[in-house]
Every structure is written in structure tokens, then in C-alpha cells.
Amino acid sequence: MTTSTIAVIDLDLPGATISRHVYGHFAEHLGRCIYGGFWVGEDSPVANVRGIRSDVVEALRAISIPNLRWPGGCFADDYHWRAGVGPRESRPRMVNSHWGDVVEDNAFGTHEFMDLCELLGADPYVSGNVGSGSVAEMSEWVEYLTRADDSPMAALRRANGRERPWRVPFWGLGNEAWGCGGNLRAEQFASLARQYATYCRNHGGNLLYRIAAGANEADLHWTETLMRSFDDLAADRAGSAGPFQAVSLHYYTMAGPWSDKGDATGFSTDQWYVTMARARRMEELLTRHSTVMDRYDPHRKVGLVVDEWGTWWNVEKGTNPGFLYQQNTLRDALVAAVHFDAFHRHAERVVMANIAQTVNVLQAMILTDPDSGALVLTPTYHVFAMNTGHHDAAALAVHLRDVETRAVGATELPLVSASASVKGDTALVSLSNLDADTDRTLVLDLRGRDVVGHTARVLTAKALDAHNTPEQLDAVAPTDHAGVHPHPRGLEVELPAHSYVTVALELR
Ligand code: AHR
């Protein structure tokens, strides 16, 4: 059966700018994300530049990776940056107690991370240690990275081989402070965030955008407490804002409870729908946290940064449970597409987002084979690739009519998700058919500007759990989509069951 939905888009009514930073990434010292994923060392047979994998850099440059968050996650609040600078052979070791209880040799530290960001052309987002660190330690890390003169930390950086300071735009104050980052109460953390932020100084021309560790899922009290902590500093907010400029939010999508999140492959159709319904929950979370923020910050100067999101499945059998390695299928791709639609709709408040995590961990863009070193681009990677046209474009409202829904537990899941943006004479429309079984057509009712041309891409596969492997690199890969036809209202688009489609419009 084929059913038709209408999407009305006013092409001449651009809204808020979709920051390219919502397409940000996250790399933690966890499993094979840093070691084996980004970092292979200079002596590796895998092609590398100063120890950093060249193929991974090339793949991420191709999707215009805008920023990279590091070193955690939970690891960030155990990490003492001085252990990761200086001659590699004499760096102290530590236990990575959160992730696999393995010994970390600190081969990849500050200089290696900044080198990686320079190779990627991405802005660094450094996550500072509030949980087990000190104010002085964090303050000195900022000085080490960003100060130009002969201050003690700038001199130490120079002695370690880097003459010029780096530019570091994004700075995290702790991570999940309600959990692995110290098990703090909201009130306690709000005070600490103000204190730490004060000592994370702007050196020279480097302006830090400080992001306070935010809420877990629907913990509105956490967001409210952080926002309230701005009150007596309201005078500063007229200028560059302070003490911190954003609060974060973490939300993971799974098909079951934390104790049994569901498998990455071989899942049922019911689990597909539960996953889609849970992915759609991001929209509700953004609305609710934004509403709380609006009470304190109606002009939306404080940003909401979703610096951890994505799917979290049961670990792959036979892998270290602490390494969070999981396969990535067409289902993950649709989860990503639904999240981006929500981020686009909340462009006024959501200034950055970071999928967890870039390589070999959770909802990865890239999987690398531990034995052969082969690189696989996942279905999720392809959604990032198909969406680059949304980077820094103006959001367009998409008014969906006649969308079928499906009952999933207590919620009604709309079976189509959509968003759009415009940049100059080009618009990009993103369309997801979340229906596991049914093809549908969608009419794009395009108003306000003339459409003089279009191209389209589609990402789909026969099986819901189709995925790419070293043996089959392109089992799920975008192809040109011939299913877009002229229609009296604009265009009619065929949306195969369980597919993601982008339509690029040429405007006059
Ligand atoms: O991304 C994996 C972990 O999930 C992060 O370290 C932590 O912040 C979150 O709980």
C-alpha cells in the first residue's frame, strides 16, 4: 500500500541559523576510539601522519567535521592533563577505571589531540576535569593551550615543542556531574561550575565558550538550577555572558532498559519502532529544557549543547564489555536523521551537538578492523554526509499534513520525519520514512520561491539491520534517487520503506 503525506515549506521564510556545530563529534579514551581508531602511532603499518590515521582524517574531512569533543565523557573527570604532555616514553600511566579497567599510557595527549584537530580542520572542544581535578589544574590547562607570552604554562608548552598557542573555542566544565563526574547535587555543581568558569580565562584573543555539564535526559531541575545560578551575574550577560555560556544535555537511544538495551543487529520490527519512538523523544527533551531556559534567558543567549547523543546497544558478543563496541545499521542512520530534524527545529537554542562516538564506540561513523586495520563507513556516516548542506543554513519550517502514526506503547509515532534549510539559492529537504514495511509518497508543497532544479539521494537497504563490513563496504550507501517527480504543488517524492531521502532544490 502507498499513502501520501504533504509537507508545506515556505522557502522565503528563513528561520534561525542551524549551526554546523550540531554536526559535532565526540572522541573519548574508551575502547578503540582513540587507540586503534584515531591513533595508531608513528610506527604503525596503517598509513598515518604523526601517529594519526590518515584514512580516518580523510573520511571525517569529507563530512566537514566541525568540532571534536575530547577526552571524555566519564574519562574526562579522571584525566589529569599533565600526564599527557612531554616525551611520550616518560608519560605516567593511569588506570582507565570507567572503561575496561585497562592501563592508559597517555600516548595520546594534548599535543596529539590538537594536532588531530588541525588535521581535521575541526574546532577543539576540550572537556575539563571538575570531578577529580582542581581549579588551578583546569586554569593552567587553558593557559597552556592558549597563551602566547612567556607565562609559566606557555613556556612549558614551548618546551614540549609547540611555539604558538592554539585556538580553543569550546571548553567543557565537567561531564555528567550528577553521575560519573562526581555524583554531585545540582546546587553543588552549579556553584562549582561558576567557580571553575571564573578561572578558565580568555588569554589574548582566545574567547572560550564555556559549557557547564548539564542534565541527564528529563532532569529539568538540573537545567533550572544551572540557569538560576546566572541570576546575580545578569549584568554581565549583556556583554559576552558569564560565568558559562551554555549548558549541556545527554540522551541516549536504546530499545530496552539499561540492563538490556537490545542488540545492534538481528532486532525485531517492534524493536525498530520502539527505537524510533525513543529517538523522537529528543524533540520533547529539547522543548522541555528550552522552556526552562526561556524562563531565565528569554533572549536565548545561553546555548543548549547536546554533547552526547546516539544509540547505545548491548556490546557485540566476544568484545570487551567495557569497550562499548557495537555494529551500526540502517536503523542507526534513521535515528541520526530524526535527531538532526529535531536539532534543526530548535536551532535558536541548540548551538552544538556531539554524537557518541566517532570511531569504534557506540553510534560510530567509522569502524576499524582490529586485525587488518580496514576502515568501514557506517550508515550513520552517510546521514552526516547527506546533511552537510544544512551546515550554517537557515532553518525552514516544514508543516507536515496527513502523516500516519503508529502506536508504540503509550506514544503515537509519526511515520515521517522531516526538516529543511535554505542557504542562498539552495535549499535542502530531509525526509525519513520510519515505516518498517510501507513505501509512501510525499508531496513537497513548495511556496515563496521558484524551484528551477532538483537532485535527490536515498539511503536504504532491504533489511532493517543492513550494515557495512570490510567485506561489503557499500551494503548501505547513498545513491541518486530517481523517485522525485514534478507535481502541481511542487514535487512528489517516493519514500521507500525504512529510508532516508534528501532533496536539494535549486531556487530563484
Ligand atoms: O559515551 C559513553 C559514556 O556515556 C560517557 O563517557 C558518559 O559521559 C556517558 O555516560
Coordinates of C-alpha atoms and ligand atoms in Angstrom, one line a residue:
M1 CA 0.0 0.0 0.0
T2 CA 1.2 3.5 -0.8
T3 CA 0.0 6.5 1.1
S4 CA 0.7 10.2 0.6
T5 CA 1.8 12.9 3.0
I6 CA 2.0 16.7 2.3
A7 CA 4.9 18.8 3.5
V8 CA 4.4 22.6 3.1
I9 CA 7.6 24.6 3.1
D10 CA 7.7 28.4 2.7
L11 CA 11.1 28.8 1.0
D12 CA 11.1 32.6 1.5
L13 CA 10.7 32.4 5.3
P14 CA 14.2 31.5 6.7
G15 CA 14.4 31.0 10.4
A16 CA 17.4 30.6 12.8
T17 CA 20.7 29.5 11.5
I18 CA 21.5 25.8 12.0
S19 CA 24.9 25.9 13.5
R20 CA 27.3 23.5 11.7
H21 CA 28.4 22.6 15.2
V22 CA 25.3 20.4 15.7
Y23 CA 27.1 18.0 13.4
G24 CA 29.9 17.8 16.0
H25 CA 31.7 14.7 17.2
F26 CA 33.0 13.1 20.4
A27 CA 36.1 11.0 21.0
E28 CA 36.8 9.5 24.4
H29 CA 39.6 7.4 25.8
L30 CA 37.3 4.4 25.6
G31 CA 37.8 1.1 24.0
R32 CA 39.2 1.5 20.5
C33 CA 38.0 5.1 19.8
I34 CA 41.3 6.9 20.4
Y35 CA 43.7 3.9 20.3
G36 CA 43.2 2.0 17.1
G37 CA 40.6 4.4 15.9
F38 CA 42.3 7.8 15.6
W39 CA 45.7 6.9 17.0
V40 CA 47.9 4.1 15.6
G41 CA 51.4 5.6 16.5
E42 CA 54.1 6.6 14.1
D43 CA 55.5 3.1 13.6
S44 CA 52.2 1.5 12.6
P45 CA 51.8 -0.2 9.2
V46 CA 48.5 1.8 8.9
A47 CA 49.1 5.0 6.9
N48 CA 49.4 7.8 9.4
V49 CA 50.5 11.4 9.9
R50 CA 52.5 11.7 13.1
G51 CA 50.6 8.7 14.5
I52 CA 47.1 9.8 13.4
R53 CA 45.3 7.5 10.9
S54 CA 45.2 9.2 7.5
D55 CA 42.1 7.3 6.3
V56 CA 40.0 8.4 9.4
V57 CA 41.1 12.0 8.9
E58 CA 40.2 11.9 5.2
A59 CA 36.7 10.4 5.9
L60 CA 35.9 13.0 8.6
R61 CA 37.1 15.9 6.5
A62 CA 34.8 14.7 3.8
I63 CA 31.8 15.3 6.1
S64 CA 33.2 18.7 7.2
I65 CA 33.5 17.7 10.8
P66 CA 33.1 21.0 12.7
N67 CA 34.3 20.1 16.2
L68 CA 35.6 17.3 18.3
R69 CA 35.0 16.8 22.0
W70 CA 37.8 15.1 24.0
P71 CA 39.0 13.4 26.3
G72 CA 35.6 12.3 27.7
G73 CA 32.9 11.5 28.8
C74 CA 33.4 9.9 32.2
F75 CA 37.2 9.7 31.4
A76 CA 37.4 13.5 31.4
D77 CA 36.8 13.6 35.2
D78 CA 39.6 11.2 35.8
Y79 CA 42.1 12.8 33.4
H80 CA 45.0 14.9 34.6
W81 CA 46.3 16.7 31.5
R82 CA 49.9 17.0 32.7
A83 CA 50.2 13.2 32.4
G84 CA 49.6 13.6 28.6
V85 CA 52.3 16.1 27.7
G86 CA 56.1 15.9 27.4
P87 CA 58.2 13.0 25.9
R88 CA 55.8 10.1 25.2
E89 CA 58.1 7.4 26.7
S90 CA 58.2 9.1 30.1
R91 CA 54.5 9.9 30.5
P92 CA 53.0 8.4 33.6
R93 CA 50.4 5.6 33.2
M94 CA 46.9 5.5 34.8
V95 CA 44.0 3.1 35.1
N96 CA 41.0 3.8 32.9
S97 CA 38.6 2.7 35.6
H98 CA 35.4 3.5 33.7
W99 CA 36.2 1.8 30.5
G100 CA 37.5 -1.8 30.7
D101 CA 39.8 -1.2 33.7
V102 CA 42.7 -1.0 31.2
V103 CA 46.1 0.8 31.7
E104 CA 46.2 4.0 29.7
D105 CA 49.8 5.0 28.7
N106 CA 48.9 8.6 27.8
A107 CA 50.5 8.3 24.4
F108 CA 47.6 10.4 23.1
G109 CA 47.5 13.7 25.0
T110 CA 47.0 17.4 24.5
H111 CA 49.5 17.9 21.6
E112 CA 48.3 14.8 19.8
F113 CA 44.6 16.0 20.2
M114 CA 45.4 19.5 18.9
D115 CA 47.3 18.0 16.0
L116 CA 44.3 15.8 15.2
C117 CA 42.0 18.8 15.2
E118 CA 44.3 20.7 12.9
L119 CA 44.5 17.8 10.5
L120 CA 40.7 17.5 10.6
G121 CA 40.1 21.3 10.3
A122 CA 37.8 20.9 13.3
D123 CA 37.4 23.1 16.3
P124 CA 38.6 21.5 19.6
Y125 CA 36.1 21.1 22.4
V126 CA 38.1 20.2 25.5
S127 CA 36.3 18.7 28.4
G128 CA 37.9 19.7 31.7
N129 CA 38.1 17.7 34.9
V130 CA 35.8 19.0 37.7
G131 CA 35.2 15.6 39.3
S132 CA 38.7 14.8 40.5
G133 CA 40.7 17.8 39.3
S134 CA 41.3 21.2 40.8
V135 CA 40.5 24.8 39.7
A136 CA 44.2 25.5 39.4
E137 CA 44.8 22.4 37.2
M138 CA 42.0 23.4 34.8
S139 CA 43.1 27.1 34.7
E140 CA 46.6 26.1 33.9
W141 CA 45.5 23.8 31.1
V142 CA 43.7 26.7 29.5
E143 CA 46.8 28.8 29.9
Y144 CA 49.0 26.0 28.4
L145 CA 46.8 25.7 25.4
T146 CA 46.0 29.3 24.6
R147 CA 48.6 31.8 26.0
A148 CA 51.2 33.4 23.7
D149 CA 53.7 35.2 26.0
D150 CA 56.3 33.7 28.4
S151 CA 53.9 32.8 31.2
P152 CA 54.8 29.6 33.0
M153 CA 52.4 27.4 31.1
A154 CA 53.1 28.9 27.7
A155 CA 56.8 28.3 28.4
L156 CA 56.1 24.7 29.3
R157 CA 54.1 24.2 26.1
R158 CA 57.1 25.6 24.2
A159 CA 59.5 23.3 26.0
N160 CA 57.2 20.5 24.8
G161 CA 57.6 21.5 21.2
R162 CA 54.7 23.9 20.4
E163 CA 55.7 27.5 19.9
R164 CA 52.4 29.2 19.0
P165 CA 49.3 28.9 21.2
W166 CA 46.3 27.0 19.8
R167 CA 42.8 28.4 19.4
V168 CA 40.4 26.6 21.7
P169 CA 36.9 27.9 21.2
F170 CA 34.9 25.3 23.3
W171 CA 35.6 24.3 26.9
G172 CA 33.6 21.8 29.0
L173 CA 33.2 22.2 32.7
G174 CA 33.0 18.6 33.9
N175 CA 30.9 15.8 32.5
E176 CA 27.8 14.1 33.9
A177 CA 28.4 15.7 37.3
W178 CA 25.2 14.0 38.5
G179 CA 26.9 10.6 37.9
C180 CA 30.4 9.6 36.9
G181 CA 31.6 13.2 37.2
G182 CA 31.3 13.3 41.0
N183 CA 27.8 12.2 41.9
L184 CA 27.1 15.8 42.8
R185 CA 23.8 17.5 43.5
A186 CA 22.6 20.2 41.1
E187 CA 23.1 23.0 43.6
Q188 CA 26.6 21.8 44.5
F189 CA 27.6 21.6 40.8
A190 CA 26.1 24.9 39.9
S191 CA 28.5 26.6 42.5
L192 CA 31.5 24.6 41.2
A193 CA 30.7 25.4 37.6
R194 CA 30.7 29.2 38.4
Q195 CA 33.9 28.8 40.3
Y196 CA 35.7 26.8 37.6
A197 CA 34.4 29.0 34.8
T198 CA 35.8 32.1 36.5
Y199 CA 39.4 30.6 36.3
C200 CA 39.1 29.4 32.7
R201 CA 40.4 32.7 31.4
N202 CA 40.4 34.3 27.9
H203 CA 44.0 34.6 27.0
G204 CA 44.9 37.0 24.2
G205 CA 42.3 36.7 21.5
N206 CA 41.1 33.3 22.5
L207 CA 37.5 33.6 23.7
L208 CA 36.3 30.5 25.5
Y209 CA 32.7 29.3 25.1
R210 CA 32.3 27.5 28.5
I211 CA 29.8 24.7 28.7
A212 CA 28.6 23.5 32.1
A213 CA 27.9 19.8 32.4
G214 CA 24.2 19.5 32.1
A215 CA 21.2 17.3 32.7
N216 CA 20.6 13.7 32.1
E217 CA 17.5 13.2 29.9
A218 CA 14.5 14.8 31.5
D219 CA 16.2 16.2 34.7
L220 CA 14.7 19.7 34.3
H221 CA 15.7 20.5 37.9
W222 CA 19.4 20.3 36.9
T223 CA 18.9 22.7 34.0
E224 CA 16.8 25.0 36.1
T225 CA 19.5 25.1 38.9
L226 CA 22.2 25.9 36.4
M227 CA 20.1 28.6 34.8
R228 CA 19.2 30.1 38.2
S229 CA 22.9 30.4 39.0
F230 CA 23.2 33.1 36.4
D231 CA 20.8 35.4 38.2
D232 CA 23.2 37.6 40.3
L233 CA 25.5 37.8 37.3
A234 CA 22.8 39.1 35.0
A235 CA 24.7 42.4 34.4
D236 CA 27.5 40.5 32.7
R237 CA 25.1 38.8 30.3
A238 CA 24.6 41.9 28.3
G239 CA 28.2 41.6 27.1
S240 CA 29.9 38.3 26.4
A241 CA 27.8 36.4 29.0
G242 CA 29.1 34.7 32.1
P243 CA 30.1 32.7 34.0
F244 CA 29.4 29.9 31.5
Q245 CA 27.8 30.4 28.1
A246 CA 26.0 27.1 27.7
V247 CA 24.6 24.0 29.5
S248 CA 24.7 20.6 28.1
L249 CA 22.2 17.7 27.8
H250 CA 22.8 13.9 27.4
Y251 CA 20.3 11.5 25.9
Y252 CA 20.9 8.0 24.5
T253 CA 18.5 5.9 22.4
M254 CA 18.1 2.3 23.2
A255 CA 15.4 -0.4 22.5
G256 CA 15.1 -1.6 26.1
P257 CA 16.1 -0.8 29.6
W258 CA 19.8 0.0 30.5
S259 CA 20.2 -3.6 31.7
D260 CA 19.2 -5.0 28.2
K261 CA 19.4 -2.3 25.6
G262 CA 18.7 -4.6 22.7
D263 CA 21.2 -5.9 20.1
A264 CA 22.6 -3.8 17.3
T265 CA 21.6 -6.3 14.7
G266 CA 19.0 -9.1 14.5
F267 CA 16.4 -7.0 16.2
S268 CA 12.6 -7.3 15.7
T269 CA 10.3 -5.0 13.9
D270 CA 8.8 -4.0 17.2
Q271 CA 12.3 -3.0 18.4
W272 CA 12.7 -0.9 15.3
Y273 CA 9.6 1.1 16.2
V274 CA 10.5 1.4 19.9
T275 CA 13.9 2.7 18.8
M276 CA 12.3 5.3 16.5
A277 CA 9.8 6.4 19.2
R278 CA 12.7 6.8 21.7
A279 CA 14.7 8.8 19.1
R280 CA 11.8 11.1 18.6
R281 CA 11.9 11.8 22.4
M282 CA 14.9 14.1 21.7
E283 CA 12.4 16.6 20.3
E284 CA 10.4 16.6 23.6
L285 CA 13.5 16.9 25.7
L286 CA 14.7 19.9 23.7
T287 CA 11.4 21.6 24.0
R288 CA 11.2 21.0 27.8
H289 CA 14.8 22.0 28.6
S290 CA 14.4 25.1 26.3
T291 CA 11.2 26.1 28.1
V292 CA 13.0 26.0 31.4
M293 CA 15.9 28.0 29.9
D294 CA 13.5 30.6 28.4
R295 CA 12.3 31.5 31.9
Y296 CA 15.7 32.7 32.8
D297 CA 17.1 33.6 29.4
P298 CA 14.2 34.7 27.2
H299 CA 16.6 36.2 24.6
R300 CA 18.3 32.9 24.2
K301 CA 21.9 33.9 24.9
V302 CA 22.7 30.8 26.7
G303 CA 23.2 27.8 24.5
L304 CA 22.0 24.2 24.9
V305 CA 24.7 21.7 23.9
V306 CA 23.7 18.1 23.3
D307 CA 27.2 16.9 23.8
E308 CA 26.3 13.2 24.0
W309 CA 23.6 11.5 21.9
G310 CA 23.1 8.4 19.8
T311 CA 22.2 4.8 20.1
W312 CA 23.5 2.5 22.8
W313 CA 23.1 -1.2 22.2
N314 CA 24.3 -4.3 24.0
V315 CA 28.0 -4.7 23.3
E316 CA 28.9 -7.1 20.4
K317 CA 29.4 -10.6 21.7
G318 CA 33.1 -11.5 22.1
T319 CA 34.2 -7.9 22.7
N320 CA 35.3 -6.3 25.9
P321 CA 32.1 -5.1 27.6
G322 CA 33.9 -2.0 28.8
F323 CA 34.8 -1.0 25.2
L324 CA 31.2 -0.3 24.1
Y325 CA 31.8 -1.6 20.5
Q326 CA 28.6 -2.0 18.5
Q327 CA 27.6 -2.6 14.9
N328 CA 25.8 0.2 13.1
T329 CA 22.8 -0.4 10.8
L330 CA 20.2 1.4 8.7
R331 CA 18.3 1.8 12.0
D332 CA 21.1 3.9 13.5
A333 CA 21.1 6.0 10.3
L334 CA 17.4 6.8 10.8
V335 CA 17.9 7.6 14.5
A336 CA 20.6 10.1 13.4
A337 CA 18.2 11.6 10.8
V338 CA 15.4 12.0 13.4
H339 CA 17.9 13.7 15.8
F340 CA 19.0 16.2 13.1
D341 CA 15.4 17.1 12.3
A342 CA 14.9 18.0 16.0
F343 CA 18.2 19.9 16.2
H344 CA 17.2 21.9 13.1
R345 CA 13.8 22.8 14.6
H346 CA 15.5 24.0 17.8
A347 CA 18.3 25.9 16.0
E348 CA 17.6 29.0 18.1
R349 CA 18.7 27.3 21.3
V350 CA 20.7 24.2 20.3
V351 CA 24.1 25.6 19.3
M352 CA 26.1 22.3 19.3
A353 CA 25.6 18.6 19.5
N354 CA 28.1 15.7 19.6
I355 CA 27.3 12.2 18.6
A356 CA 28.7 9.5 20.8
Q357 CA 31.2 8.5 19.5
T358 CA 33.2 9.0 16.3
V359 CA 35.1 5.7 15.9
N360 CA 34.5 2.1 17.2
V361 CA 32.4 3.2 20.2
L362 CA 28.6 3.4 20.4
Q363 CA 26.9 5.0 17.3
A364 CA 30.1 5.4 15.4
M365 CA 30.7 7.0 12.0
I366 CA 33.7 4.7 11.4
L367 CA 34.5 1.2 12.4
T368 CA 38.1 -0.1 12.1
D369 CA 39.0 -3.8 12.0
P370 CA 41.4 -4.5 14.9
D371 CA 43.3 -7.2 12.9
S372 CA 43.5 -5.9 9.3
G373 CA 43.0 -2.2 10.2
A374 CA 40.4 -2.0 7.4
L375 CA 38.1 1.1 7.6
V376 CA 34.3 0.9 7.3
L377 CA 32.0 3.8 6.9
T378 CA 28.7 3.2 8.7
P379 CA 25.2 4.1 7.6
T380 CA 25.3 6.8 10.3
Y381 CA 28.3 8.3 8.5
H382 CA 26.2 8.6 5.3
V383 CA 23.5 10.6 7.0
F384 CA 26.2 13.1 8.1
A385 CA 27.4 13.2 4.5
M386 CA 23.9 13.7 3.1
N387 CA 23.2 16.6 5.5
T388 CA 26.3 18.8 5.0
G389 CA 24.1 21.2 3.1
H390 CA 22.3 22.0 6.4
H391 CA 25.6 23.3 8.0
D392 CA 25.1 27.0 8.8
A393 CA 22.0 27.2 6.7
A394 CA 18.8 28.9 7.8
A395 CA 16.1 26.5 9.1
L396 CA 12.9 26.3 7.2
A397 CA 9.7 25.2 8.9
V398 CA 8.2 22.1 7.5
H399 CA 4.4 21.7 8.0
L400 CA 3.6 18.1 7.7
R401 CA 0.0 17.1 6.9
D402 CA -1.7 13.7 6.8
V403 CA 1.2 11.9 8.5
E404 CA 0.2 8.4 9.5
T405 CA 1.1 7.4 13.0
R406 CA 1.7 4.1 14.7
A407 CA 1.0 3.3 18.4
V408 CA 4.2 2.4 20.2
G409 CA 3.4 1.8 23.8
A410 CA 1.7 4.9 25.1
T411 CA 3.0 7.1 22.3
E412 CA 1.9 7.8 18.7
L413 CA 4.9 7.7 16.5
P414 CA 4.6 9.8 13.3
L415 CA 5.9 7.7 10.5
V416 CA 7.5 10.6 8.6
S417 CA 10.2 12.9 10.0
A418 CA 11.3 16.0 8.0
S419 CA 13.3 19.2 8.2
A420 CA 14.6 21.7 5.7
S421 CA 17.0 24.6 5.4
V422 CA 18.0 27.3 2.9
K423 CA 21.3 28.9 2.1
G424 CA 21.3 31.4 -0.8
D425 CA 19.8 29.8 -3.8
T426 CA 19.9 26.3 -2.5
A427 CA 17.5 24.5 -0.1
L428 CA 17.9 21.0 1.3
V429 CA 15.0 18.9 2.5
S430 CA 15.5 15.9 4.7
L431 CA 12.8 13.2 4.7
S432 CA 12.7 10.0 6.7
N433 CA 10.2 7.2 6.2
L434 CA 10.2 5.4 9.6
D435 CA 7.8 2.8 8.5
A436 CA 9.5 -0.6 8.5
D437 CA 7.3 -2.0 5.8
T438 CA 5.4 0.5 3.8
D439 CA 6.6 2.7 0.9
R440 CA 4.9 6.1 0.8
T441 CA 4.9 9.2 -1.4
L442 CA 5.2 12.7 0.0
V443 CA 4.2 15.9 -1.8
L444 CA 6.5 18.8 -1.2
D445 CA 4.3 21.9 -1.4
L446 CA 6.9 24.5 -2.1
R447 CA 6.0 28.1 -1.7
G448 CA 7.6 31.5 -1.8
R449 CA 10.3 31.0 -4.4
D450 CA 10.7 29.3 -7.8
V451 CA 12.3 25.9 -7.8
V452 CA 14.3 25.6 -11.0
G453 CA 16.1 22.3 -10.4
H454 CA 16.5 19.5 -8.0
T455 CA 18.7 16.4 -7.2
A456 CA 17.9 13.7 -4.7
R457 CA 19.8 11.0 -2.7
V458 CA 18.4 8.0 -0.9
L459 CA 19.8 5.7 1.8
T460 CA 18.0 2.4 2.3
A461 CA 18.5 -1.3 2.1
K462 CA 16.4 -4.5 2.1
A463 CA 17.0 -5.4 5.7
L464 CA 16.3 -3.2 8.7
D465 CA 19.6 -4.2 10.2
A466 CA 21.7 -3.9 7.0
H467 CA 25.2 -2.7 7.7
N468 CA 28.6 -2.4 6.2
T469 CA 31.6 -4.6 6.8
P470 CA 35.1 -4.8 5.4
E471 CA 33.8 -7.5 3.0
Q472 CA 30.8 -5.4 2.0
L473 CA 31.7 -1.8 2.3
D474 CA 28.6 -0.4 0.5
A475 CA 25.8 -2.6 1.7
V476 CA 24.2 0.7 3.0
A477 CA 25.4 3.7 1.0
P478 CA 23.5 6.6 -0.6
T479 CA 22.6 6.5 -4.2
D480 CA 21.0 9.0 -6.6
H481 CA 17.2 8.9 -6.2
A482 CA 15.1 8.9 -9.3
G483 CA 11.9 8.9 -7.4
V484 CA 11.2 12.7 -7.4
H485 CA 8.6 13.9 -9.9
P486 CA 7.0 17.2 -10.8
H487 CA 3.7 17.9 -9.1
P488 CA 1.3 20.8 -9.3
R489 CA 2.2 21.9 -5.8
G490 CA 6.0 21.3 -6.3
L491 CA 7.5 17.9 -6.2
E492 CA 6.3 14.4 -5.4
V493 CA 8.9 12.3 -3.6
E494 CA 8.9 8.5 -3.3
L495 CA 10.0 7.4 0.1
P496 CA 10.8 3.7 0.2
A497 CA 10.0 1.8 3.5
H498 CA 12.7 2.5 6.1
S499 CA 14.6 5.0 4.0
Y500 CA 16.3 8.4 4.3
V501 CA 16.0 10.8 1.4
T502 CA 17.5 14.3 0.8
V503 CA 16.2 16.6 -1.9
A504 CA 18.4 19.5 -2.9
L505 CA 16.5 22.4 -4.5
E506 CA 17.9 25.0 -6.8
L507 CA 16.0 28.2 -6.2
R508 CA 15.4 31.5 -8.0
Ligands
AHR1 O1 29.7 7.8 25.8 C1 29.9 6.9 26.8 C2 29.6 7.5 28.1 O2 28.3 7.8 28.3 C3 30.3 8.7 28.5 O3 31.6 8.6 29.0 C4 29.5 9.3 29.6 O4 29.5 10.7 29.7 C5 28.1 8.7 29.3 O5 27.5 8.2 30.4

